Short mmCIF file of C-alpha atoms in Angstrom, two decimals:
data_model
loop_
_atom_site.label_atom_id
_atom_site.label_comp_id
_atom_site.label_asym_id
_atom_site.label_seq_id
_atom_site.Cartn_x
_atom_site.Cartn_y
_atom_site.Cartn_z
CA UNK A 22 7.17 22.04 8.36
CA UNK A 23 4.12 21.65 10.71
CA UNK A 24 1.96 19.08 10.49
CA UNK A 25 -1.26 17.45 12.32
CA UNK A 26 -0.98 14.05 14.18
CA UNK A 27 -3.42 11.61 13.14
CA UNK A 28 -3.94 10.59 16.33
CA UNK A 29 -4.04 14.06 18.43
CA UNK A 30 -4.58 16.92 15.64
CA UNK A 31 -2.10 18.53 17.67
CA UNK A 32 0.62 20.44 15.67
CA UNK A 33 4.55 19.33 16.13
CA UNK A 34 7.30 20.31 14.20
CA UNK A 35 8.71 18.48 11.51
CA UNK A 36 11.70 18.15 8.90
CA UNK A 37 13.21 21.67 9.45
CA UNK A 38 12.86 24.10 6.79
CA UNK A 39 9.35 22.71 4.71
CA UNK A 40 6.48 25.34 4.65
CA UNK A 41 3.01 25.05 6.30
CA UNK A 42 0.85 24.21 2.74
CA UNK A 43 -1.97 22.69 2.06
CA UNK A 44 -0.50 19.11 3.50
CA UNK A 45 -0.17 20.27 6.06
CA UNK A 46 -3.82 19.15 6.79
CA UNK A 47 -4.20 16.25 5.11
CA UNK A 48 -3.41 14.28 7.82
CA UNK A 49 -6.46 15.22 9.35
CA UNK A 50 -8.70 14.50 5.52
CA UNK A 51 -10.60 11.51 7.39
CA UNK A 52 -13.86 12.01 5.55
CA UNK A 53 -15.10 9.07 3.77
CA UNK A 54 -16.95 10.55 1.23
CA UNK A 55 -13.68 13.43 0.91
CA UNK A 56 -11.89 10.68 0.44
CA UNK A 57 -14.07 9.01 -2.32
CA UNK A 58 -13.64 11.93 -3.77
CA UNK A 59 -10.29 12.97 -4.00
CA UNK A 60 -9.36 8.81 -5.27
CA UNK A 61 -11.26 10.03 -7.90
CA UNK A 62 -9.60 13.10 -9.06
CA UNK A 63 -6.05 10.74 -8.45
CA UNK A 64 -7.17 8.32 -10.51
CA UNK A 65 -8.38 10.63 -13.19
CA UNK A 66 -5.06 11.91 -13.86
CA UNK A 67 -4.47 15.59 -15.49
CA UNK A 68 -7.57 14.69 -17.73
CA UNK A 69 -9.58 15.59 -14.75
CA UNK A 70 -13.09 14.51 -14.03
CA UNK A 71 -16.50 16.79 -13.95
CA UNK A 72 -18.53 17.59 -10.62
CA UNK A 73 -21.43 15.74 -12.13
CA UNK A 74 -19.08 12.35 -13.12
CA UNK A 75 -18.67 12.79 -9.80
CA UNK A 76 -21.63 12.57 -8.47
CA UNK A 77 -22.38 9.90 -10.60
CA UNK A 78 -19.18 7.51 -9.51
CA UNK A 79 -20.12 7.87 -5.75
CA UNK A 80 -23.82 7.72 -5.13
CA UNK A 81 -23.11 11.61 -3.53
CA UNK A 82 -25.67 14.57 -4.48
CA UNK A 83 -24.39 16.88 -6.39
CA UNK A 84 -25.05 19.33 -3.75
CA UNK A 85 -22.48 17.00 -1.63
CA UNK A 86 -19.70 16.81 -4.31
CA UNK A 87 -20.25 20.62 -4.83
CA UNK A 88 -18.92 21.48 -1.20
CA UNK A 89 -17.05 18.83 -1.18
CA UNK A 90 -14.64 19.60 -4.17
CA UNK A 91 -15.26 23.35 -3.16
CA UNK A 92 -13.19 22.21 0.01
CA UNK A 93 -10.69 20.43 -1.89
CA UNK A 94 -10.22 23.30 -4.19
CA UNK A 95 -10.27 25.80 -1.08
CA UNK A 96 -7.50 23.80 0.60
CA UNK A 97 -5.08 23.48 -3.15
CA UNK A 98 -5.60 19.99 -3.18
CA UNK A 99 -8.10 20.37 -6.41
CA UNK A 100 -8.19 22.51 -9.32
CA UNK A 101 -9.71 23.30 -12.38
CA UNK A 102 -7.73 20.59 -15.48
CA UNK A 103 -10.43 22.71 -18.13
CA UNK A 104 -13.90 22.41 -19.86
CA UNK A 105 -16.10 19.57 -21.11
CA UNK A 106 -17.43 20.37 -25.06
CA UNK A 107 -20.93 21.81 -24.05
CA UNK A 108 -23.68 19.69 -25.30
CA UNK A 109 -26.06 22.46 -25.75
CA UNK A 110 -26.21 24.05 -22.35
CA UNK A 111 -23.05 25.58 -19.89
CA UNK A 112 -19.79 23.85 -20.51
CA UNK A 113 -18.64 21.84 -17.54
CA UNK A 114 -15.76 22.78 -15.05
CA UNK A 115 -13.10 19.76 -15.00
CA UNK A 116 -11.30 19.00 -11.68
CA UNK A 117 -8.26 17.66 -11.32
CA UNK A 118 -6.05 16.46 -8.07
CA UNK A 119 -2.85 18.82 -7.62
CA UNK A 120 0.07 16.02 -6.62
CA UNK A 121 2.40 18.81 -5.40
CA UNK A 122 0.12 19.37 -2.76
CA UNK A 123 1.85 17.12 -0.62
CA UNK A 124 4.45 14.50 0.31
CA UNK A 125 5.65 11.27 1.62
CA UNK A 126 9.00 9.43 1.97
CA UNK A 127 9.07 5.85 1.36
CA UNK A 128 11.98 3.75 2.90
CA UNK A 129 12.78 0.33 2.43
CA UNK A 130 15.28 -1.20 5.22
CA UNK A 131 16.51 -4.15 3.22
CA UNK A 132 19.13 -6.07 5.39
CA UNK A 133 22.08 -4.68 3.43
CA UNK A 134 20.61 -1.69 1.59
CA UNK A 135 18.61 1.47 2.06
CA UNK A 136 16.04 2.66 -0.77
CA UNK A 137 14.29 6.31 0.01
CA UNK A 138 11.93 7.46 -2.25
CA UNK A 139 9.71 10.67 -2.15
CA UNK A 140 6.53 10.94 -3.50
CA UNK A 141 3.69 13.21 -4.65
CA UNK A 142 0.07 12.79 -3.73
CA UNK A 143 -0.60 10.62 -6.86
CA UNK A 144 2.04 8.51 -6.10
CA UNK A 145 5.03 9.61 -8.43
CA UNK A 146 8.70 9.66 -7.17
CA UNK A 147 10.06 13.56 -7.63
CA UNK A 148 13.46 12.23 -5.84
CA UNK A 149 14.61 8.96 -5.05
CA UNK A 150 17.99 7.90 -2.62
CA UNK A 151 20.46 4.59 -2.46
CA UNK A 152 22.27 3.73 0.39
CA UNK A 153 24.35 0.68 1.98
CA UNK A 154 22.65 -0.43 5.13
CA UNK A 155 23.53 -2.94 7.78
CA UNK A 156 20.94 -4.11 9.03
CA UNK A 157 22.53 -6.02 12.34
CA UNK A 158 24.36 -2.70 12.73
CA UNK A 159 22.55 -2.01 15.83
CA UNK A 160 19.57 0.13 16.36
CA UNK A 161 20.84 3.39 17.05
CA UNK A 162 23.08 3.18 14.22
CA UNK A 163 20.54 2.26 11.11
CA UNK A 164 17.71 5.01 12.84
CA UNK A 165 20.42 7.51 13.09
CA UNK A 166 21.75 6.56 9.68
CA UNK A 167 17.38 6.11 7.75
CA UNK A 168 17.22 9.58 9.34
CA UNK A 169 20.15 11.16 7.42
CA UNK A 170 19.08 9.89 4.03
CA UNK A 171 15.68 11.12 4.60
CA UNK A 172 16.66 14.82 5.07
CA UNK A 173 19.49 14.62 2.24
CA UNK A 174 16.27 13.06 0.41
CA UNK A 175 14.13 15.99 1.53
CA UNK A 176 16.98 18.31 1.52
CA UNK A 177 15.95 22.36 0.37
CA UNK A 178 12.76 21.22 -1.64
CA UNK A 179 10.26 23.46 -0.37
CA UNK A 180 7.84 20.45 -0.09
CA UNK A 181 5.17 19.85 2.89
CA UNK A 182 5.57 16.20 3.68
CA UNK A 183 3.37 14.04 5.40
CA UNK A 184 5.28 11.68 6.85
CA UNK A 185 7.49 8.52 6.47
CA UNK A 186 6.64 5.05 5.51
CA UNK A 187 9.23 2.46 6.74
CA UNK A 188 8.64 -1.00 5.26
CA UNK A 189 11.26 -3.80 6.26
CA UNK A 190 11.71 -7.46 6.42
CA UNK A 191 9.07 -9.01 9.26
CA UNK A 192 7.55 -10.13 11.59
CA UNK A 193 7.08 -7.06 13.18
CA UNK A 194 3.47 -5.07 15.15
CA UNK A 195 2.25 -2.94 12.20
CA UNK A 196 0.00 -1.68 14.93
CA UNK A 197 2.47 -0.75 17.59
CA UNK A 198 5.44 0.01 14.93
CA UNK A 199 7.72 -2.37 17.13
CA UNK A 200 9.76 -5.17 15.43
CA UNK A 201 9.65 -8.76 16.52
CA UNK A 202 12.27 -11.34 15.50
CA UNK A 203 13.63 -9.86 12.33
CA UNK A 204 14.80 -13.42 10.65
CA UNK A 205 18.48 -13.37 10.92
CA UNK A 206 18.56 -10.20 13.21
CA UNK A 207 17.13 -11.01 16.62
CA UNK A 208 18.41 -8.56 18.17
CA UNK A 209 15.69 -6.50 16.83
CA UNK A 210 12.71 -7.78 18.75
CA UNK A 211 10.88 -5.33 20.92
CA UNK A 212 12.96 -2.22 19.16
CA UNK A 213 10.10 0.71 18.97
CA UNK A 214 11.16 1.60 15.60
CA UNK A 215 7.80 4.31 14.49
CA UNK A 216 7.98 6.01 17.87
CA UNK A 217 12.01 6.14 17.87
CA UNK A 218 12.38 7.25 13.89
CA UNK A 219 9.26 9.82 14.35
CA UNK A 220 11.04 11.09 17.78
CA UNK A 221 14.38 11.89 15.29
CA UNK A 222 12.67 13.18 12.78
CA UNK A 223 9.82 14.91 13.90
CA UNK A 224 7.23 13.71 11.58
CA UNK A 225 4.89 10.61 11.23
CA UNK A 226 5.81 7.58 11.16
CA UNK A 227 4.12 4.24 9.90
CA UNK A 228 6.14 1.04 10.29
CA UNK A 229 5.10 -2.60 7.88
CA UNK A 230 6.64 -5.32 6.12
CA UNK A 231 7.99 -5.23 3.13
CA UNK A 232 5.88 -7.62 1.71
CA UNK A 233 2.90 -5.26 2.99
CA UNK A 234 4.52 -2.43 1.88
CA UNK A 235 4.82 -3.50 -1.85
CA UNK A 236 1.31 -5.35 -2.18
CA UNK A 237 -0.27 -2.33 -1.00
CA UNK A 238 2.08 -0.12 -3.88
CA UNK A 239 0.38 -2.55 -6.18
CA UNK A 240 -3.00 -2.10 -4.85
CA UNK A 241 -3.52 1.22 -4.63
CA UNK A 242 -1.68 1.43 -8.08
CA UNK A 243 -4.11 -0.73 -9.61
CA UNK A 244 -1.86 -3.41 -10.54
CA UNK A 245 -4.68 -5.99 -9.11
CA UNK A 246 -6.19 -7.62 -12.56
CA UNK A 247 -9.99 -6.37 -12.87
CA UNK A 248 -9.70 -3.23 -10.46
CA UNK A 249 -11.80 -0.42 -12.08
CA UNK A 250 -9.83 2.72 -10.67
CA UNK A 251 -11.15 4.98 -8.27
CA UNK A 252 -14.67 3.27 -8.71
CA UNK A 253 -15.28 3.78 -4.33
CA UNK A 254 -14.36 1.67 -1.83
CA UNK A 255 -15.81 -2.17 -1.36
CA UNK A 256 -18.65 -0.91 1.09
CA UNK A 257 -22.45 -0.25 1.01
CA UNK A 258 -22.57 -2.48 -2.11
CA UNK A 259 -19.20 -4.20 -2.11
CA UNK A 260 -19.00 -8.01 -2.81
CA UNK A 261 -18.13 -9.15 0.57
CA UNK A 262 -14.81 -10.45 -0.37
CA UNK A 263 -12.38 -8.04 1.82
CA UNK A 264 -10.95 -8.32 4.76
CA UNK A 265 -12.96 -6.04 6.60
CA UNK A 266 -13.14 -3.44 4.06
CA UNK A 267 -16.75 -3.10 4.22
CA UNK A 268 -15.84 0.88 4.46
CA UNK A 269 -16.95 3.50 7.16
CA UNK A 270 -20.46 2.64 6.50
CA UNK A 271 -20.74 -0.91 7.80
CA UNK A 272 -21.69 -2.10 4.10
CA UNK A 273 -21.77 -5.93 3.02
CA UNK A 274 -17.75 -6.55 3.54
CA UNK A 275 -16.23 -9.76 5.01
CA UNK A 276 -17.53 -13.03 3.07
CA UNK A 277 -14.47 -15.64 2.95
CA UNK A 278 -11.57 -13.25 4.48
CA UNK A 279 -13.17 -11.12 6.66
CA UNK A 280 -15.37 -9.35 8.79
CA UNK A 281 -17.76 -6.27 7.72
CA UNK A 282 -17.25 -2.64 7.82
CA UNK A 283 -14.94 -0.43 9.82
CA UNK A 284 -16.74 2.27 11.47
CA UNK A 285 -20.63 2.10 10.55
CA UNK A 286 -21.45 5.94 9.96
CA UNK A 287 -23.61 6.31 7.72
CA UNK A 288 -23.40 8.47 4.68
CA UNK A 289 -26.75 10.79 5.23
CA UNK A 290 -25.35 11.24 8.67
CA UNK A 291 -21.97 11.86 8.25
CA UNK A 292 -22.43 14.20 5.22
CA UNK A 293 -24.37 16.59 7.54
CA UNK A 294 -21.83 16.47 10.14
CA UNK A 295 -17.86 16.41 9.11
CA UNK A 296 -18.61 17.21 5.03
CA UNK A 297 -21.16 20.43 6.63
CA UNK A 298 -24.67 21.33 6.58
CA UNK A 299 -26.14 21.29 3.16
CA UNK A 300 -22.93 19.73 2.04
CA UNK A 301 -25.13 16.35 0.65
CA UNK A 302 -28.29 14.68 2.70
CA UNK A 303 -28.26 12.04 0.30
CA UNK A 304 -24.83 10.84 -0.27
CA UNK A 305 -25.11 7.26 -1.10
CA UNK A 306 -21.50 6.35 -0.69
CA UNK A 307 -21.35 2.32 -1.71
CA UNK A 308 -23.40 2.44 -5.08
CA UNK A 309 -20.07 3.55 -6.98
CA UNK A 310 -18.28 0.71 -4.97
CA UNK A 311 -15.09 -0.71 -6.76
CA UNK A 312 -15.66 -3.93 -8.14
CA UNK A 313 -13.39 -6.78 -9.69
CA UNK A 314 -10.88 -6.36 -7.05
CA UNK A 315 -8.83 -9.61 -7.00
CA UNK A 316 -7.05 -11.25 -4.48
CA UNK A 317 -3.84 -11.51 -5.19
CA UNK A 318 0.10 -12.39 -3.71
CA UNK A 319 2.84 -10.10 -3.85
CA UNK A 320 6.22 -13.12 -3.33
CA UNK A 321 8.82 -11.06 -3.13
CA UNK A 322 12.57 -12.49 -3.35
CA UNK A 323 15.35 -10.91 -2.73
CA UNK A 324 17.51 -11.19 0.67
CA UNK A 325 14.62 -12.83 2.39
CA UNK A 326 11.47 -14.35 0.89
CA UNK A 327 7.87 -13.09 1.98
CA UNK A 328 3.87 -12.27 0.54
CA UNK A 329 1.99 -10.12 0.93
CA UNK A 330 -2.03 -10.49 0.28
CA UNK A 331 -4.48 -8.29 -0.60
CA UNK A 332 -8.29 -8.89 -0.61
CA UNK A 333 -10.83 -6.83 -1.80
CA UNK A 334 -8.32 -4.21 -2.60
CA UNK A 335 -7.08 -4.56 0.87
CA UNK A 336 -3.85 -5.61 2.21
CA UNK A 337 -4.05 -8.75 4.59
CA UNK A 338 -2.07 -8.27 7.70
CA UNK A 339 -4.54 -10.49 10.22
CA UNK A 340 -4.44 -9.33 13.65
CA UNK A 341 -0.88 -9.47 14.61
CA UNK A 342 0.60 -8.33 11.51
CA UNK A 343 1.51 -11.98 11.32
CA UNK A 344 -0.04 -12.95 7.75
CA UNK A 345 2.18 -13.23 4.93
CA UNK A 346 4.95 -15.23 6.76
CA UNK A 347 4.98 -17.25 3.23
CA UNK A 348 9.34 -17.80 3.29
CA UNK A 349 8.70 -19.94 6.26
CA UNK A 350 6.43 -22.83 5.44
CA UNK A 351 8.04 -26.08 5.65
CA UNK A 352 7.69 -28.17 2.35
CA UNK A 353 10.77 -30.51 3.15
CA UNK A 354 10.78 -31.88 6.90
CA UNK A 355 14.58 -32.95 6.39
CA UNK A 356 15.91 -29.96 4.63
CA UNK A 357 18.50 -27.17 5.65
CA UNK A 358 17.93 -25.08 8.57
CA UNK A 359 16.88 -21.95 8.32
CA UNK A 360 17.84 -18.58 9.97
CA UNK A 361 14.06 -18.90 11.81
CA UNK A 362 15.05 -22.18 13.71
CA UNK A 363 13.00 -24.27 11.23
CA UNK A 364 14.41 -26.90 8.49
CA UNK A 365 13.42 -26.80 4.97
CA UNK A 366 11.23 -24.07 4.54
CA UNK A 367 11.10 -22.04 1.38
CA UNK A 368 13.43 -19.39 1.88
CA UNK A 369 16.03 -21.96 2.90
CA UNK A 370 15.67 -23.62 0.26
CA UNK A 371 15.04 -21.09 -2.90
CA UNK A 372 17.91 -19.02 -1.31
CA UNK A 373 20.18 -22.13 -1.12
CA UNK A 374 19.50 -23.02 -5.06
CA UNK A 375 19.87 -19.47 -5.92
CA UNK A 376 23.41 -20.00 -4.36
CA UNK A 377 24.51 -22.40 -6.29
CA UNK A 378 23.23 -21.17 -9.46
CA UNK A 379 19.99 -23.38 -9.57
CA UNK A 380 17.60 -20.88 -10.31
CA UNK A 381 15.26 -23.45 -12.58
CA UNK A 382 15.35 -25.47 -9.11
CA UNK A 383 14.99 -22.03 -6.95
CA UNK A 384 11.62 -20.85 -9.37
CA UNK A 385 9.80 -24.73 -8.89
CA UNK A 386 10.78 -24.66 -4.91
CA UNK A 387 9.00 -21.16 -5.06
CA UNK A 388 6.11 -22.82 -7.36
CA UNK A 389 5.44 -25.26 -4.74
CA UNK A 390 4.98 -22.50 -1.86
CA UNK A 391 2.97 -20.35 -4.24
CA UNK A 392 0.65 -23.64 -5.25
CA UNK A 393 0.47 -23.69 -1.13
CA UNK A 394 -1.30 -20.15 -1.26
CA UNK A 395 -3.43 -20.77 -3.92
CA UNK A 396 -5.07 -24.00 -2.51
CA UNK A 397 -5.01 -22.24 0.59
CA UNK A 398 -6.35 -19.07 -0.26
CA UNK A 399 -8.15 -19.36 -3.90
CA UNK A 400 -6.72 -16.26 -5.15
CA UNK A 401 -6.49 -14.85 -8.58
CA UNK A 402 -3.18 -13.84 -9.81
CA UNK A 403 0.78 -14.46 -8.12
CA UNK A 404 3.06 -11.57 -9.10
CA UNK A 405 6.35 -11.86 -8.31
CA UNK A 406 9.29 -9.15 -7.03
CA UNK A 407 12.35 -8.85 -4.97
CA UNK A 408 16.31 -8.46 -6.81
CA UNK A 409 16.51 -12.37 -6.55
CA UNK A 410 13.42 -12.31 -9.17
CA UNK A 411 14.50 -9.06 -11.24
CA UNK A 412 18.00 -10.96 -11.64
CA UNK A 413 15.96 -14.13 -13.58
CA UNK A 414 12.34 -12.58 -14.43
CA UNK A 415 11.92 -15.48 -17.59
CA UNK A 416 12.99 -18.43 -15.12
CA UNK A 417 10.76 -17.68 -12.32
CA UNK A 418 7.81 -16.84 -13.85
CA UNK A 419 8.32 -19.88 -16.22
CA UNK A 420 9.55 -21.84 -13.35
CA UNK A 421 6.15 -20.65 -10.76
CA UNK A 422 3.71 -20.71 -13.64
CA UNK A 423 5.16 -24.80 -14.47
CA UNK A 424 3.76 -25.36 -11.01
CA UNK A 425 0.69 -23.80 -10.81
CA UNK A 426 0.12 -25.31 -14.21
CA UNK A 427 0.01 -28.93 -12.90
CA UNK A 428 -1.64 -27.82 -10.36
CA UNK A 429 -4.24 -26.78 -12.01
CA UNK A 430 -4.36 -29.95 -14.48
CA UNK A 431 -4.66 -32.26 -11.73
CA UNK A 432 -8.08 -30.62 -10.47
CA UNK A 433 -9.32 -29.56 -13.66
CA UNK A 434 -9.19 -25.65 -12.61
CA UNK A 435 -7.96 -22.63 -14.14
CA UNK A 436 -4.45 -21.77 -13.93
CA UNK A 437 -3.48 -18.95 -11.44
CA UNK A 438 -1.49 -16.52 -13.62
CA UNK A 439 1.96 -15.80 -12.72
CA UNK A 440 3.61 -12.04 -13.64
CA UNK A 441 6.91 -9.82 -12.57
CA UNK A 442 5.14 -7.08 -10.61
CA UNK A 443 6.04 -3.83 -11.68
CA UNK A 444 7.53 -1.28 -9.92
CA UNK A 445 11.21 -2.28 -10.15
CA UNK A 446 13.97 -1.89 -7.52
CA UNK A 447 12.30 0.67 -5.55
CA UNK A 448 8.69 -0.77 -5.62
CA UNK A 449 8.79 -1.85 -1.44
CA UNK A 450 10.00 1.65 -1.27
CA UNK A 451 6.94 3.23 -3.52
CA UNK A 452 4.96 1.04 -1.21
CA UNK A 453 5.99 2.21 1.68
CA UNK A 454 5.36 5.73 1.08
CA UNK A 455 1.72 4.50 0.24
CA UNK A 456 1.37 3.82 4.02
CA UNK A 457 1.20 8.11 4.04
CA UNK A 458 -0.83 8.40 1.25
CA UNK A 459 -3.28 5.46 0.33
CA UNK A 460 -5.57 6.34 3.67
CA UNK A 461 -6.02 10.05 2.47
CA UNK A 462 -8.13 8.21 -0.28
CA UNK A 463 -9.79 5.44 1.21
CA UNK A 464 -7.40 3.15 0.19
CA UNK A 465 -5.66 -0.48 0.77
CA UNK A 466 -6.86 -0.42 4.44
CA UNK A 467 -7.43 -3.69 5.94
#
């Protein structure tokens, strides 16, 4: 397989034996109103959706969304999904995204088992891998051993794959791809793991927490409560509640979590240049913005405990990657110690209870950090994951939703809701293969 770096748009090789396709290039798909486009089609499943819906959802021309989609369709990421009834003049052409078009491996590093998932463009797993893992096995061992599940994973499909999305327990430099102090395995910090998987494997990498990983599975899924799929980005007309998701164009982001836009090009301008000539002088790209994006926690528990936030549709890492350190706040100044050097915090403690078959007394010590985040952070729904949770679903989102309950009595608010996220077992790893994936549309990018 050949692909393009992000960074360069120089061509390497990759995973031996996948064919030079059409995803080949998507690496390089950094148009915004492309990519408006194309979260579109995705969310419009096999149904498909017309040129002039289109137009319509994004503020473009239809002159715009004409070249646009003509691209798409030129490069097998679109095709035709049929006809609209005609309504008295010519019948309308149907588009729909083509998932096979391309790839991406998730893999979750838990700290004593390997999940590898690999996905289509619209997100659905076409194979899916289980491993052991040992996590304080030493570097060289688990990158050597990630690397030979994800070509068994891969193994003859003729497939063009993107890249790999590694999502393990934190802190770690999302940035950088370099892990910090993995709780428990210290031995970790300052380990390059993106440039040292990528340099094995010969594809891109893209290194986060698990806790990232998953919220942003969730996101981009629209599991948030009020999302209106593939509506556009928060941007030109967003509601200013994202962390800096105010999109390429500058828009209105920010408000309480953030700053504005990314980039600032705006549409008219960038339509004539990257999208091409008559490709759309008038692309408006904010007036389909998304709205009733939530904010909303990800806890998962399972071998560790961590969140992961998203705003505006947008996952919340903050600056150093260093948001969503939730297992670690201390709630009892005279409790156990905990593998991060502190006493009492929430991991210790829901992980001790869990051990000794307290899980009624595990789900309130998790209530109590969750009531934390909402006083903290006003956000709209908790959903819960991690094998710890799948093990007791009923007691922890009885046990969390008890809390935030009387939380909610004593200040006369509305109570958060509490839900099992879905997504299973392998939803870190579905996550993590999002990291690929979700930019291609304009998506979960904080």
């Amino acid at each position: 397989m050949a692909y393009v770096n992000r960074s360069s748009g120089e061509s390497g090789v990759g995973l031996p034996g996948r064919p030079e396709g059409a995803g080949a290039n998507l690496l390089a798909l950094r148009s915004h109103n492309g990519a408006l486009v194309l979260d579109l089609l995705r969310t419009a499943g096999t149904t498909g959706i017309s040129r002039l819906e289109l137009a319509g959802r994004t503020g473009l021309t239809p002159q715009a969304v004409s070249k646009i989609t003509a691209r798409l369709r030129a490069d097998g990421l679109a095709a035709e999904a049929g006809h609209l009834a005609s309504t008295g003049g010519k019948r309308r052409t149907v588009l729909r995204l083509v998932p096979e078009a391309g790839h991406a491996v998730g893999l979750h590093l838990d700290r004593d088992e390997l999940t590898a998932v690999l996905c289509d463009l619209a997100g659905t797993v076409v194979a899916e891998r289980r491993a052991p893992l040992g996590l304080g096995a030493g570097a060289a061992a688990v990158v050597e051993g990630a690397a030979r599940e994800v070509e068994a994973l891969i193994g003859g499909a003729e497939v063009s794959v993107l890249g790999v999305g590694v999502a393990l327990p934190g802190p770690l430099d999302h940035a950088r791809g370099v892990l910090h102090r993995v709780t428990g395995f210290p031995e970790w910090d300052g380990f390059p793991l993106r440039d040292a998987l990528a340099g094995r494997l010969g594809v891109p990498v893209v290194v986060d927490k698990d806790t990232n990983a998953a919220a942003l599975g969730l996101a981009v899924g629209g599991c948030a409560p009020g999302r209106e799929p593939g509506a556009g980005r928060d941007g030109a007309h967003g509601d200013g509640r994202g962390p800096g998701v105010g999109g390429d164009h500058g828009g209105h982001g920010g408000g309480p979590h953030g700053g504005g836009g990314r980039a600032g090009r705006h549409g008219d301008d960038h339509d004539r240049g990257r999208d091409g000539g008559d490709e759309g002088a008038g692309g408006r790209d904010g007036e389909g913005a998304r709205t009733g994006e939530e904010a909303f926690a990800y806890l998962h528990l399972g071998t560790g405990l961590g969140a992961g936030l998203v705003f505006g549709g947008a996952v919340h890492r903050g600056a150093r990657t260093g948001a969503g350190e939730f297992g670690h706040q201390v709630i009892q100044l005279d409790g156990p110690p905990c593998d991060c050097g502190n006493r009492g915090c929430v991991e210790a403690l829901c992980l001790a209870a869990v051990g000794r078959g307290a899980v009624d007394e595990a789900a309130r010590v998790l209530g109590a950090g969750a009531a934390n985040l909402v006083g903290l952070l006003d956000i709209d729904v908790v959903l819960l994951g991690g094998r710890t949770v799948a093990a007791h679903q009923e007691a922890f989102v009885r046990g969390v939703g008890a809390v935030l309950g009387e939380r909610a009595r004593r200040e006369g608010t509305d109570t958060v809701p509490v839900r099992v996220a879905p997504g299973g077992a392998r939803g870190v790893a579905e996550g993590a293969a999002q990291l690929l994936l979700a930019p291609l549309f304009g998506r979960g990018e904080g």
